[in-house]
Amino acid sequence: MRLDERDPHSTRQRLTHLTGVVLCGGESRRMGRDKGLLPIGDSCWAVHMAGKMAAWQIPVVYSINLRQEASYGAVISPELLVIDAIGLPGPLEGLFSVHKKLPGRDLLLLACDMPDLDTATVATLLDAYREEGDKSAFFVFQDGSSFAEPFCGIYTAAGLAGAYQLAVAGKLSDLSLQSLLRRGPTKKIPITNKDVFRNYNEKGPAY
């Protein structure tokens, strides 16, 4: 039985250590404008991605950089915004900044520019997280590929702690999410529908 088919109250009890993170702090150079604030229906991409976790009532924060504070604060409650505060390159900056603010929380990381991600894929990830709590990270990968999909992944507080200390000390040799997912015992979950991981960098979907 899948996680999304179980009793919702029971499911929520198992997910009490989890916080969702919508990663919005990229430069959006190829898009030419902030992807997280692009309109979709009556909302924007960032809030749309947070909605992927709503069925499980997972609390969500939004990872942004300092230049985005005013624009995001106009559409999202400021207390839900976590501003980059580490000084690392790429997505690790956002992930570790949230970990620094919420060190005891396991983090479900989603990117703001993957609006096609379906809740069934999120449910599969949460199912593995519920059943195998001894792993440092949980992530999906496309069938026939060894490449992890780091923006639909769960990074546990215990798994992040050691890597965070190495990163801020300048001792993490590879500053990438792929490298982080190779640290410690991890759970790989095969996903065959690669279309849900379509990343929109130059133009958005026709919503």
mmCIF file of C-alpha atoms in Angstrom, residues 39-163:
data_model
loop_
_atom_site.group_PDB
_atom_site.id
_atom_site.type_symbol
_atom_site.label_atom_id
_atom_site.label_comp_id
_atom_site.label_asym_id
_atom_site.label_seq_id
_atom_site.Cartn_x
_atom_site.Cartn_y
_atom_site.Cartn_z
ATOM 1 C CA PRO A 39 2.488 33.002 -12.767
ATOM 2 C CA ILE A 40 0.721 29.651 -12.864
ATOM 3 C CA GLY A 41 -3.051 29.694 -12.498
ATOM 4 C CA ASP A 42 -3.840 32.108 -9.674
ATOM 5 C CA SER A 43 -0.484 31.538 -7.988
ATOM 6 C CA CYS A 44 3.239 31.423 -8.836
ATOM 7 C CA TRP A 45 5.683 28.599 -9.464
ATOM 8 C CA ALA A 46 7.197 28.639 -5.962
ATOM 9 C CA VAL A 47 3.830 28.360 -4.218
ATOM 10 C CA HIS A 48 2.692 25.807 -6.806
ATOM 11 C CA MET A 49 5.640 23.587 -5.871
ATOM 12 C CA ALA A 50 4.841 23.906 -2.173
ATOM 13 C CA GLY A 51 1.413 22.582 -3.036
ATOM 14 C CA LYS A 52 2.983 19.274 -4.078
ATOM 15 C CA MET A 53 3.434 18.577 -0.335
ATOM 16 C CA ALA A 54 0.090 19.916 0.876
ATOM 17 C CA ALA A 55 -1.641 16.519 0.964
ATOM 18 C CA TRP A 56 0.654 15.463 3.827
ATOM 19 C CA GLN A 57 0.504 18.804 5.650
ATOM 20 C CA ILE A 58 4.289 19.094 5.527
ATOM 21 C CA PRO A 59 5.426 22.567 6.647
ATOM 22 C CA VAL A 60 7.241 24.430 3.865
ATOM 23 C CA VAL A 61 9.896 27.141 3.710
ATOM 24 C CA TYR A 62 11.265 28.941 0.653
ATOM 25 C CA SER A 63 14.997 29.236 0.061
ATOM 26 C CA ILE A 64 15.919 32.594 -1.519
ATOM 27 C CA ASN A 65 18.874 34.928 -1.842
ATOM 28 C CA LEU A 66 19.044 38.394 -0.316
ATOM 29 C CA ARG A 67 18.138 40.165 -3.577
ATOM 30 C CA GLN A 68 14.814 38.289 -3.655
ATOM 31 C CA GLU A 69 13.689 39.200 -0.150
ATOM 32 C CA ALA A 70 11.405 42.091 -1.116
ATOM 33 C CA SER A 71 9.812 40.463 -4.168
ATOM 34 C CA TYR A 72 9.117 37.156 -2.423
ATOM 35 C CA GLY A 73 8.012 38.875 0.769
ATOM 36 C CA ALA A 74 5.279 40.560 -1.251
ATOM 37 C CA VAL A 75 3.621 37.235 -2.125
ATOM 38 C CA ILE A 76 4.813 34.810 0.585
ATOM 39 C CA SER A 77 4.794 35.288 4.358
ATOM 40 C CA PRO A 78 8.267 36.597 5.291
ATOM 41 C CA GLU A 79 8.579 34.118 8.160
ATOM 42 C CA LEU A 80 8.579 31.326 5.564
ATOM 43 C CA LEU A 81 11.572 32.770 3.694
ATOM 44 C CA VAL A 82 15.076 31.495 4.453
ATOM 45 C CA ILE A 83 17.753 33.764 3.013
ATOM 46 C CA ASP A 84 21.090 32.354 1.864
ATOM 47 C CA ALA A 85 23.547 32.746 4.731
ATOM 48 C CA ILE A 86 26.493 30.375 4.155
ATOM 49 C CA GLY A 87 28.463 31.628 1.138
ATOM 50 C CA LEU A 88 28.630 28.418 -0.887
ATOM 51 C CA PRO A 89 28.061 28.056 -4.640
ATOM 52 C CA GLY A 90 24.957 26.581 -6.197
ATOM 53 C CA PRO A 91 22.070 24.731 -4.556
ATOM 54 C CA LEU A 92 24.128 23.683 -1.528
ATOM 55 C CA GLU A 93 23.907 27.317 -0.389
ATOM 56 C CA GLY A 94 20.141 27.100 -0.111
ATOM 57 C CA LEU A 95 20.029 23.614 1.384
ATOM 58 C CA PHE A 96 22.673 24.307 4.016
ATOM 59 C CA SER A 97 21.181 27.723 4.866
ATOM 60 C CA VAL A 98 17.894 26.008 5.703
ATOM 61 C CA HIS A 99 19.756 23.300 7.630
ATOM 62 C CA LYS A 100 21.550 26.008 9.629
ATOM 63 C CA LYS A 101 18.216 27.582 10.562
ATOM 64 C CA LEU A 102 16.422 24.258 11.169
ATOM 65 C CA PRO A 103 19.216 21.865 12.234
ATOM 66 C CA GLY A 104 16.905 19.245 13.692
ATOM 67 C CA ARG A 105 14.673 18.888 10.650
ATOM 68 C CA ASP A 106 14.870 16.443 7.765
ATOM 69 C CA LEU A 107 14.459 18.391 4.521
ATOM 70 C CA LEU A 108 12.405 17.483 1.452
ATOM 71 C CA LEU A 109 14.000 19.549 -1.319
ATOM 72 C CA LEU A 110 12.056 20.607 -4.422
ATOM 73 C CA ALA A 111 13.120 23.092 -7.098
ATOM 74 C CA CYS A 112 10.795 25.951 -7.998
ATOM 75 C CA ASP A 113 11.150 25.306 -11.744
ATOM 76 C CA MET A 114 9.782 21.746 -11.967
ATOM 77 C CA PRO A 115 6.018 22.353 -12.124
ATOM 78 C CA ASP A 116 5.344 19.007 -13.829
ATOM 79 C CA LEU A 117 6.443 17.004 -10.782
ATOM 80 C CA ASP A 118 3.507 14.868 -9.698
ATOM 81 C CA THR A 119 2.339 14.014 -6.206
ATOM 82 C CA ALA A 120 2.653 10.285 -6.972
ATOM 83 C CA THR A 121 6.426 10.708 -7.253
ATOM 84 C CA VAL A 122 6.508 12.648 -3.989
ATOM 85 C CA ALA A 123 4.434 9.881 -2.378
ATOM 86 C CA THR A 124 6.923 7.238 -3.529
ATOM 87 C CA LEU A 125 9.751 9.202 -1.948
ATOM 88 C CA LEU A 126 7.838 9.672 1.301
ATOM 89 C CA ASP A 127 7.000 5.978 1.392
ATOM 90 C CA ALA A 128 10.687 5.070 1.351
ATOM 91 C CA TYR A 129 11.447 7.712 3.981
ATOM 92 C CA ARG A 130 8.764 6.327 6.268
ATOM 93 C CA GLU A 131 9.955 2.751 5.935
ATOM 94 C CA GLU A 132 13.748 3.173 6.070
ATOM 95 C CA GLY A 133 14.571 5.885 8.569
ATOM 96 C CA ASP A 134 18.224 4.866 8.958
ATOM 97 C CA LYS A 135 19.341 6.404 5.650
ATOM 98 C CA SER A 136 21.114 9.763 5.296
ATOM 99 C CA ALA A 137 19.240 10.714 2.126
ATOM 100 C CA PHE A 138 16.446 9.499 -0.130
ATOM 101 C CA PHE A 139 16.296 10.348 -3.800
ATOM 102 C CA VAL A 140 14.797 9.226 -7.090
ATOM 103 C CA PHE A 141 16.596 8.515 -10.333
ATOM 104 C CA GLN A 142 15.501 7.832 -13.884
ATOM 105 C CA ASP A 143 15.301 4.193 -14.888
ATOM 106 C CA GLY A 144 18.503 3.097 -16.615
ATOM 107 C CA SER A 145 20.497 6.039 -15.312
ATOM 108 C CA SER A 146 22.769 6.493 -12.318
ATOM 109 C CA PHE A 147 22.042 10.226 -12.220
ATOM 110 C CA ALA A 148 20.165 11.264 -9.099
ATOM 111 C CA GLU A 149 17.312 13.753 -9.211
ATOM 112 C CA PRO A 150 18.454 15.896 -6.265
ATOM 113 C CA PHE A 151 15.468 18.260 -6.383
ATOM 114 C CA CYS A 152 13.041 15.570 -5.376
ATOM 115 C CA GLY A 153 15.085 14.295 -2.476
ATOM 116 C CA ILE A 154 14.989 14.028 1.290
ATOM 117 C CA TYR A 155 18.136 15.019 3.156
ATOM 118 C CA THR A 156 18.086 13.974 6.797
ATOM 119 C CA ALA A 157 19.312 16.217 9.603
ATOM 120 C CA ALA A 158 21.837 13.584 10.650
ATOM 121 C CA GLY A 159 23.136 13.204 7.110
ATOM 122 C CA LEU A 160 23.402 16.969 6.594
ATOM 123 C CA ALA A 161 25.157 17.721 9.868
ATOM 124 C CA GLY A 162 28.554 16.261 9.030
ATOM 125 C CA ALA A 163 28.565 17.544 5.459
#
